Structures are given as structure tokens and as C-alpha cells.
Coordinates of N, CA and C in Angstrom, one line a residue:
M1 N 0.8 -1.3 0.2 CA 0.3 0.0 -0.2 C 0.4 1.4 0.1
R2 N 2.3 1.3 0.5 CA 2.9 2.9 0.5 C 3.6 2.5 -0.5
W3 N 4.2 1.6 -1.1 CA 4.6 2.0 -2.3 C 3.7 2.1 -3.4
Q4 N 2.4 1.9 -3.6 CA 1.2 2.4 -4.7 C 1.1 4.1 -3.7
R5 N 1.0 4.3 -2.9 CA 1.3 5.6 -2.3 C 2.3 6.2 -3.1
L6 N 3.9 5.9 -2.8 CA 4.9 7.1 -3.4 C 4.8 6.8 -4.6
L7 N 4.3 5.7 -5.6 CA 4.2 5.3 -7.0 C 3.3 6.7 -7.4
F8 N 2.3 7.2 -6.7 CA 1.2 8.0 -6.7 C 1.5 9.1 -7.3
I9 N 2.4 9.4 -5.6 CA 3.1 10.6 -5.7 C 3.7 11.6 -7.2
G10 N 4.7 10.7 -7.0 CA 5.6 10.3 -8.0 C 5.3 10.7 -8.9
V11 N 4.1 10.3 -9.6 CA 3.5 10.1 -11.3 C 3.0 11.6 -10.9
V12 N 2.0 11.8 -10.0 CA 1.7 13.3 -10.0 C 2.5 14.5 -10.4
L13 N 3.8 14.6 -9.7 CA 4.8 15.3 -9.2 C 5.7 15.3 -10.5
A14 N 5.7 14.2 -11.1 CA 6.1 13.7 -12.5 C 5.6 14.9 -14.2
A15 N 3.8 14.8 -13.4 CA 2.9 15.7 -14.4 C 3.1 16.6 -14.2
A16 N 3.7 17.2 -13.1 CA 3.2 18.6 -12.3 C 4.8 19.3 -13.3
I17 N 6.2 18.5 -12.9 CA 7.0 19.1 -13.6 C 6.6 19.4 -14.6
I18 N 6.3 17.7 -15.8 CA 6.7 18.3 -17.2 C 6.1 19.3 -18.1
G19 N 4.3 19.5 -16.9 CA 3.3 20.6 -17.0 C 3.7 22.0 -17.4
A20 N 5.0 22.2 -16.2 CA 5.0 23.3 -15.8 C 6.4 23.8 -16.8
N21 N 6.9 22.5 -17.3 CA 8.3 23.0 -18.2 C 7.7 23.4 -19.3
W22 N 6.4 22.8 -19.3 CA 6.2 22.4 -20.8 C 5.3 23.9 -20.8
R23 N 4.5 24.3 -19.7 CA 3.9 25.9 -20.0 C 5.1 26.4 -20.2
L24 N 6.4 26.9 -19.1 CA 7.2 28.0 -19.0 C 8.3 28.1 -20.5
K25 N 7.9 27.0 -21.0 CA 8.5 26.7 -22.7 C 8.1 27.8 -23.7
D26 N 6.8 27.8 -23.5 CA 5.4 28.7 -24.3 C 5.6 30.3 -23.8
I27 N 6.2 30.4 -22.1 CA 6.5 31.9 -21.9 C 7.5 32.3 -21.8
V28 N 7.9 32.1 -22.1 CA 9.5 32.4 -22.3 C 9.9 32.5 -23.0
H29 N 9.8 31.1 -24.3 CA 10.1 31.5 -26.1 C 8.7 31.0 -26.4
P30 N 8.2 32.3 -26.7 CA 7.2 32.0 -27.4 C 6.7 31.8 -28.9
K31 N 6.1 31.2 -29.2 CA 5.8 31.1 -30.5 C 5.1 32.4 -31.6
A32 N 5.7 32.6 -32.7 CA 5.0 33.5 -33.4 C 3.7 33.7 -33.5
E33 N 2.9 32.4 -33.2 CA 1.6 32.7 -33.6 C 0.8 32.9 -32.4
S34 N 1.0 32.4 -31.2 CA 1.0 33.0 -30.5 C 1.0 34.5 -29.6
I35 N 2.2 34.9 -30.1 CA 2.6 36.0 -30.6 C 1.3 37.2 -30.8
R36 N 0.6 36.9 -32.0 CA 0.1 37.6 -33.2 C -1.6 37.1 -32.7
K37 N -1.6 36.5 -31.7 CA -3.0 36.6 -31.8 C -3.4 37.3 -30.5
S38 N -2.4 37.6 -29.7 CA -2.5 38.5 -28.2 C -2.0 40.2 -28.5
I39 N -1.7 40.3 -30.0 CA -1.2 41.8 -30.5 C -2.1 42.7 -31.7
R40 N -1.7 43.9 -31.4 CA -1.8 44.3 -32.9 C -1.1 44.4 -33.5
Y41 N -1.1 43.8 -35.0 CA 0.0 44.0 -36.3 C -0.1 44.4 -37.1
D42 N 0.5 44.6 -38.1 CA 0.5 44.6 -39.7 C -0.1 43.1 -40.4
E43 N -0.7 43.1 -41.2 CA -1.1 41.8 -41.1 C -0.5 41.6 -42.7
V44 N 0.0 42.4 -43.3 CA 0.9 42.4 -44.9 C 2.3 41.2 -44.3
T45 N 2.6 42.5 -43.4 CA 4.9 42.0 -43.7 C 4.8 41.7 -41.6
G46 N 3.2 41.2 -41.3 CA 4.0 40.5 -39.9 C 4.7 40.9 -38.8
K47 N 4.2 42.6 -39.2 CA 5.5 43.5 -37.9 C 4.6 44.2 -37.4
I48 N 5.0 44.8 -36.3 CA 4.3 46.1 -35.2 C 5.4 47.3 -35.3
N49 N 5.0 48.4 -35.1 CA 5.2 49.4 -35.1 C 5.1 50.0 -34.2
I50 N 5.9 50.3 -33.3 CA 5.9 51.3 -32.3 C 6.0 52.4 -32.4
L51 N 5.5 53.9 -31.7 CA 6.3 54.7 -31.7 C 6.9 55.5 -30.3
V52 N 8.0 55.5 -30.1 CA 8.7 55.8 -29.5 C 8.8 57.0 -29.1
V53 N 8.4 58.2 -28.2 CA 8.8 59.6 -27.6 C 9.3 59.7 -26.7
G54 N 10.8 60.2 -26.7 CA 11.4 60.9 -25.6 C 11.3 62.1 -25.3
E55 N 10.0 62.9 -23.8 CA 9.7 63.9 -23.9 C 10.2 64.9 -22.6
D56 N 10.6 65.8 -23.6 CA 11.2 66.6 -22.5 C 10.4 68.0 -21.6
D57 N 9.5 67.3 -20.9 CA 8.5 68.1 -19.6 C 9.0 69.1 -19.0
T58 N 8.9 70.5 -19.3 CA 9.5 71.1 -18.8 C 8.3 72.8 -18.6
G59 N 8.0 72.2 -17.1 CA 6.6 73.1 -16.9 C 5.4 72.5 -17.5
D60 N 4.6 74.2 -18.1 CA 3.8 74.0 -18.5 C 3.5 73.6 -19.8
S61 N 4.8 73.2 -20.8 CA 5.4 72.7 -22.0 C 5.4 70.7 -22.5
H62 N 5.1 70.7 -22.8 CA 5.3 69.2 -23.0 C 5.9 69.4 -24.6
R63 N 7.4 68.8 -24.8 CA 8.0 68.9 -26.6 C 8.3 67.8 -26.4
A64 N 8.4 66.5 -28.0 CA 8.8 65.8 -28.0 C 10.7 66.1 -28.4
D65 N 11.5 65.5 -27.3 CA 12.5 66.2 -27.6 C 13.7 65.1 -29.2
S66 N 12.6 63.5 -28.7 CA 13.0 62.5 -29.6 C 11.6 61.8 -30.2
I67 N 12.1 61.3 -31.5 CA 11.1 60.8 -32.0 C 11.7 59.5 -33.4
A68 N 11.4 58.3 -32.2 CA 11.7 57.1 -32.9 C 10.4 56.2 -33.7
I69 N 10.7 55.5 -34.4 CA 9.7 54.1 -35.1 C 10.7 52.7 -35.0
A70 N 10.1 52.2 -33.5 CA 11.0 50.4 -33.3 C 10.0 49.5 -33.9
T71 N 10.3 49.0 -34.9 CA 9.4 48.2 -35.6 C 9.9 46.5 -35.1
L72 N 9.3 45.5 -34.9 CA 9.9 44.9 -34.4 C 8.8 43.6 -35.2
D73 N 9.8 42.4 -35.6 CA 9.6 41.8 -36.7 C 9.3 39.9 -36.4
I74 N 8.6 39.8 -36.2 CA 7.9 38.6 -35.0 C 8.6 37.4 -35.5
E75 N 8.2 37.3 -36.3 CA 9.3 36.1 -37.7 C 10.4 36.0 -37.6
G76 N 11.0 37.2 -38.0 CA 12.9 37.3 -38.4 C 13.1 37.5 -37.0
K77 N 12.8 37.9 -35.7 CA 13.1 38.0 -34.3 C 14.2 39.2 -34.6
K78 N 13.8 40.4 -34.9 CA 14.6 41.4 -35.3 C 13.9 42.8 -34.7
V79 N 14.6 43.7 -34.3 CA 14.0 45.4 -34.3 C 14.8 46.1 -35.1
K80 N 13.9 46.8 -35.3 CA 14.7 48.3 -36.7 C 13.8 49.1 -35.9
L81 N 15.3 50.4 -35.5 CA 14.5 51.7 -35.3 C 15.1 52.9 -36.2
L82 N 13.8 53.9 -36.6 CA 14.2 55.0 -37.3 C 14.1 55.7 -36.7
S83 N 15.0 56.6 -36.0 CA 14.7 57.6 -35.6 C 14.6 58.8 -36.6
L84 N 13.8 59.9 -36.1 CA 13.5 61.1 -36.8 C 13.6 62.6 -36.3
P85 N 14.2 63.1 -37.1 CA 14.6 64.4 -36.3 C 13.6 65.5 -35.7
R86 N 13.5 65.4 -34.9 CA 12.3 65.9 -34.4 C 12.1 67.4 -35.1
D87 N 13.1 68.2 -35.9 CA 13.4 69.1 -37.1 C 12.6 69.3 -38.5
T88 N 12.4 67.7 -38.7 CA 12.0 67.8 -39.8 C 10.9 68.8 -40.5
R89 N 10.5 68.7 -41.1 CA 9.7 69.4 -41.7 C 8.6 68.7 -42.4
I90 N 7.8 68.7 -42.0 CA 6.5 67.6 -42.3 C 5.1 68.2 -42.5
D91 N 4.1 68.0 -43.5 CA 2.8 68.0 -42.8 C 2.4 67.8 -41.4
I92 N 1.8 68.6 -41.0 CA 1.1 68.3 -40.3 C -0.5 68.8 -40.2
P93 N -1.1 67.5 -40.0 CA -3.0 67.5 -40.2 C -3.6 69.0 -39.5
G94 N -4.5 69.9 -39.7 CA -4.7 70.8 -39.1 C -3.9 71.9 -39.2
R95 N -2.4 72.1 -39.4 CA -1.8 72.7 -38.5 C -1.2 73.2 -40.1
G96 N -0.9 72.8 -40.9 CA 0.3 72.9 -42.5 C 1.6 72.5 -41.5
W97 N 2.1 72.6 -43.0 CA 4.1 72.8 -43.1 C 4.2 73.2 -41.5
N98 N 5.5 72.3 -40.5 CA 6.2 73.1 -39.9 C 7.1 71.6 -39.1
K99 N 7.8 72.3 -37.9 CA 8.8 70.6 -37.8 C 7.4 69.7 -36.9
L100 N 8.7 68.4 -37.0 CA 7.6 67.4 -36.5 C 7.6 67.1 -35.0
G101 N 8.1 67.8 -34.5 CA 8.1 67.7 -33.0 C 7.2 68.8 -32.3
H102 N 6.5 69.6 -32.9 CA 5.8 70.2 -33.2 C 4.2 69.8 -32.8
A103 N 4.2 68.6 -34.2 CA 2.6 67.6 -34.3 C 2.8 66.9 -32.4
Y104 N 3.3 67.5 -31.3 CA 3.0 66.2 -30.5 C 2.9 67.7 -29.5
S105 N 3.5 68.9 -29.3 CA 3.1 70.6 -29.1 C 1.5 70.0 -29.1
Y106 N 1.5 70.6 -30.5 CA 0.0 71.4 -30.4 C -1.1 69.8 -30.4
G107 N -0.6 68.6 -30.5 CA -2.0 67.7 -30.1 C -1.7 66.3 -29.9
G108 N -0.6 66.6 -28.5 CA -0.5 65.3 -28.4 C 0.0 64.4 -29.1
I109 N -0.1 63.0 -28.7 CA 0.2 61.5 -29.1 C -0.7 61.7 -30.5
D110 N -2.3 61.5 -29.9 CA -2.8 61.8 -31.6 C -2.2 62.2 -32.6
L111 N -2.1 63.9 -32.5 CA -1.9 64.3 -33.5 C -0.7 63.3 -33.9
L112 N 0.9 63.8 -33.8 CA 1.9 63.1 -33.5 C 2.2 61.4 -34.0
K113 N 0.9 60.6 -33.8 CA 1.2 59.6 -34.4 C 0.4 59.5 -36.2
R114 N -0.9 60.5 -35.9 CA -1.5 61.1 -37.3 C -0.3 62.0 -38.1
T115 N 0.2 61.9 -38.2 CA 1.0 63.4 -39.0 C 1.8 61.7 -39.4
L116 N 2.8 61.0 -38.6 CA 3.7 60.2 -39.2 C 2.8 59.0 -39.9
V117 N 2.4 58.6 -39.6 CA 1.2 57.3 -40.2 C 0.3 58.8 -41.8
N118 N 0.2 59.4 -41.5 CA 0.3 60.2 -43.0 C 1.6 60.4 -44.1
Y119 N 2.8 60.7 -43.2 CA 3.9 60.8 -44.0 C 5.0 59.4 -44.0
L120 N 4.6 58.8 -43.4 CA 5.6 57.0 -43.5 C 4.6 56.2 -43.9
G121 N 3.3 56.7 -44.5 CA 2.5 55.3 -45.1 C 2.6 53.9 -44.3
L122 N 2.9 54.0 -42.9 CA 2.8 52.8 -41.8 C 1.8 53.4 -40.3
P123 N 1.4 52.0 -40.6 CA 0.2 52.1 -39.6 C 1.5 51.9 -38.4
I124 N 1.1 52.9 -37.2 CA 1.2 52.6 -36.3 C 0.6 52.1 -34.3
H125 N 0.8 50.8 -34.5 CA 0.0 50.0 -33.8 C 0.0 50.3 -31.8
Y126 N 1.1 50.7 -31.9 CA 1.2 51.4 -30.2 C 3.0 52.3 -29.9
Y127 N 2.0 52.4 -28.7 CA 3.4 54.0 -28.7 C 3.8 53.4 -27.0
V128 N 4.7 54.6 -26.6 CA 5.5 54.8 -25.8 C 5.7 55.9 -25.3
V129 N 5.4 56.7 -24.4 CA 6.2 58.1 -24.7 C 7.2 57.1 -23.1
V130 N 8.4 58.6 -23.5 CA 9.4 58.5 -22.0 C 9.6 59.8 -21.5
G131 N 9.8 60.0 -20.5 CA 9.5 60.9 -19.7 C 11.4 61.2 -19.2
Y132 N 12.3 62.4 -18.9 CA 13.3 62.2 -17.6 C 12.9 61.5 -16.9
D133 N 12.2 61.4 -16.1 CA 11.3 60.7 -14.8 C 11.7 59.0 -14.5
S134 N 10.8 58.8 -16.5 CA 10.4 58.0 -16.6 C 11.6 56.6 -16.8
F135 N 12.6 57.5 -17.4 CA 13.6 56.6 -18.3 C 15.0 56.3 -17.2
P136 N 15.5 56.0 -15.8 CA 15.7 55.7 -15.3 C 14.9 54.1 -15.0
K137 N 13.5 54.7 -14.4 CA 12.9 53.2 -14.4 C 12.9 52.6 -15.3
L138 N 12.6 52.9 -16.4 CA 12.8 52.1 -18.0 C 14.8 51.4 -17.5
V139 N 15.4 51.8 -17.8 CA 16.5 51.3 -17.3 C 17.0 49.8 -16.1
D140 N 16.4 50.3 -15.1 CA 16.6 49.1 -14.2 C 14.8 48.2 -14.3
L141 N 13.8 48.4 -14.9 CA 13.4 47.3 -15.5 C 14.0 46.4 -16.4
L142 N 14.2 46.6 -17.2 CA 15.2 46.2 -18.5 C 16.2 45.1 -17.8
G143 N 16.2 45.5 -16.1 CA 18.0 44.7 -15.7 C 19.1 45.7 -16.2
G144 N 19.2 46.5 -16.5 CA 20.6 47.5 -16.8 C 20.2 47.9 -19.0
V145 N 21.3 48.9 -19.2 CA 21.3 48.2 -20.3 C 22.9 48.4 -21.0
E146 N 23.1 47.5 -21.3 CA 25.1 47.3 -21.7 C 25.3 47.8 -23.0
I147 N 26.2 48.6 -22.7 CA 26.8 49.0 -23.4 C 28.2 49.6 -23.7
E148 N 28.6 49.4 -25.7 CA 30.0 49.3 -25.8 C 31.0 50.7 -26.0
V149 N 31.7 50.9 -24.6 CA 32.2 52.0 -25.0 C 34.0 52.0 -25.6
E150 N 33.8 52.6 -27.0 CA 34.7 52.2 -28.2 C 36.4 53.0 -27.4
T151 N 36.3 55.0 -26.7 CA 37.3 55.4 -26.8 C 36.5 55.6 -24.8
R152 N 37.8 56.3 -24.3 CA 37.2 56.5 -22.9 C 36.5 57.9 -22.6
M153 N 35.3 58.0 -22.2 CA 34.2 59.0 -21.7 C 34.7 59.6 -19.9
R154 N 35.1 60.5 -20.3 CA 35.9 61.6 -19.4 C 34.5 63.0 -19.2
Y155 N 34.1 63.3 -18.4 CA 33.4 64.7 -18.2 C 33.3 64.9 -16.7
V156 N 33.8 66.7 -16.5 CA 33.9 66.9 -14.9 C 33.0 68.2 -15.2
D157 N 31.9 68.0 -14.1 CA 31.3 69.6 -13.8 C 31.5 69.8 -12.9
K158 N 32.6 70.9 -12.1 CA 32.7 70.9 -11.4 C 31.2 71.8 -10.5
A159 N 30.5 72.4 -11.0 CA 29.9 73.3 -10.7 C 28.5 72.5 -10.2
G160 N 28.1 71.6 -11.1 CA 27.2 71.1 -10.7 C 27.8 69.7 -9.2
G161 N 29.1 69.3 -9.8 CA 29.3 68.0 -8.7 C 29.4 67.0 -9.4
L162 N 29.2 66.9 -10.8 CA 28.9 65.7 -11.5 C 30.5 65.2 -12.2
S163 N 30.4 64.3 -12.3 CA 32.1 63.5 -12.6 C 31.3 62.0 -13.3
I164 N 31.8 62.1 -14.7 CA 32.1 60.9 -15.4 C 33.3 60.1 -15.8
D165 N 33.7 59.2 -15.4 CA 34.8 58.1 -16.5 C 34.5 57.0 -16.7
I166 N 34.2 56.8 -17.7 CA 34.1 55.5 -18.0 C 35.2 55.0 -19.5
P167 N 35.9 53.6 -18.5 CA 36.8 53.0 -19.7 C 36.2 52.5 -20.9
P168 N 37.3 52.2 -21.7 CA 37.0 51.6 -22.8 C 35.9 50.1 -22.3
G169 N 35.3 49.5 -23.1 CA 35.2 48.1 -23.3 C 33.6 48.3 -22.8
R170 N 33.1 46.9 -22.0 CA 31.7 46.7 -22.0 C 30.9 46.8 -21.2
H171 N 30.0 47.9 -20.9 CA 29.7 48.2 -19.6 C 28.1 48.1 -19.3
L172 N 27.4 47.6 -18.2 CA 26.6 47.7 -17.7 C 25.9 48.5 -17.1
M173 N 25.1 49.5 -17.4 CA 24.9 50.9 -16.9 C 23.2 50.7 -16.4
N174 N 23.4 50.9 -15.1 CA 21.9 50.8 -14.3 C 21.6 51.9 -13.6

């Protein structure tokens, strides 16, 4: 009787371990099809376009300091980043020709998205706005960002009490 109970417990534990392993495999290494079912993407190309805005929040004004489109290729497991200069002269719907960054100031993320969709002819599926306060939190969330420093980076600001000295090589910034 005791060996039957142990055998039963062993089978249940083995099934639980195998089931957990199978489920974790899908979470850690999801198949492209399971990703497609859970998000919006371009059905023709199979890609996801994300508008990335670096916001310069200075008091009452909100300006798009940096603007980029990140394109995620689900099948190819690649990310491409297109940086768009904020001073690019562009036709802003309802505002005429002006700097790209002004679209964000005039109408927020919605007007900036509309302007870029008209300009690039690409659908924008998602967006993210990162401000000065949220940037360090984003880096920490990612577990730091690894950078390659080719030549020594040295900067001293005695008035501001800031000193930077990063030797050449690979560094984890957090």
C-alpha cells in the first residue's frame, strides 16, 4: 500500500513538473503564432510598429525631444529603429507645414501618430512616451543596458558636482 502511494505521488509530481516545464517554455520562448493572437500587428508584413517618444517635460510645455519608430519583426526576431529628427519639416494635419516635434506640442500623441502615419505610410500599432523621470525606471526594469565604449568617456562638471569616467570596454549601465 505504501509503495502505491509513493508511486502515485511520484507520478503526480512528474506530471506537474512536465506540465510546468511545457507552460514555461511557451512563456519564455513563445511561438510567433501565439504572439500574433495577443497583439495588433500589420497582417501584410507581420510586423509591429511602435512610436517611441522621448518627452522633454519642462513646466507647462510638453515637447517631443526625440522621436523614433521601432519595428518588431515577429518571425525574424529582429528590431529595427528609425530615428526621426524633431526638426524635420512635415505637413501636420490641420496645422500645415511645420517641425515634426510641434505635432506633439499641438495635439499630443494622437496628432503625432496621425502626422507620422500620413508621412511614412506605416500603421502605428502602439506607442510609448518616456520622460526624464521614467527613463531611469525603464533602464532598471530592463535590468540595465549594456553599452560598448570605444574610447574613454570623461566629463567633469565641478559647478554641478558631476564626474563621469568610463573606460573603454563593455559596461552594464543601471
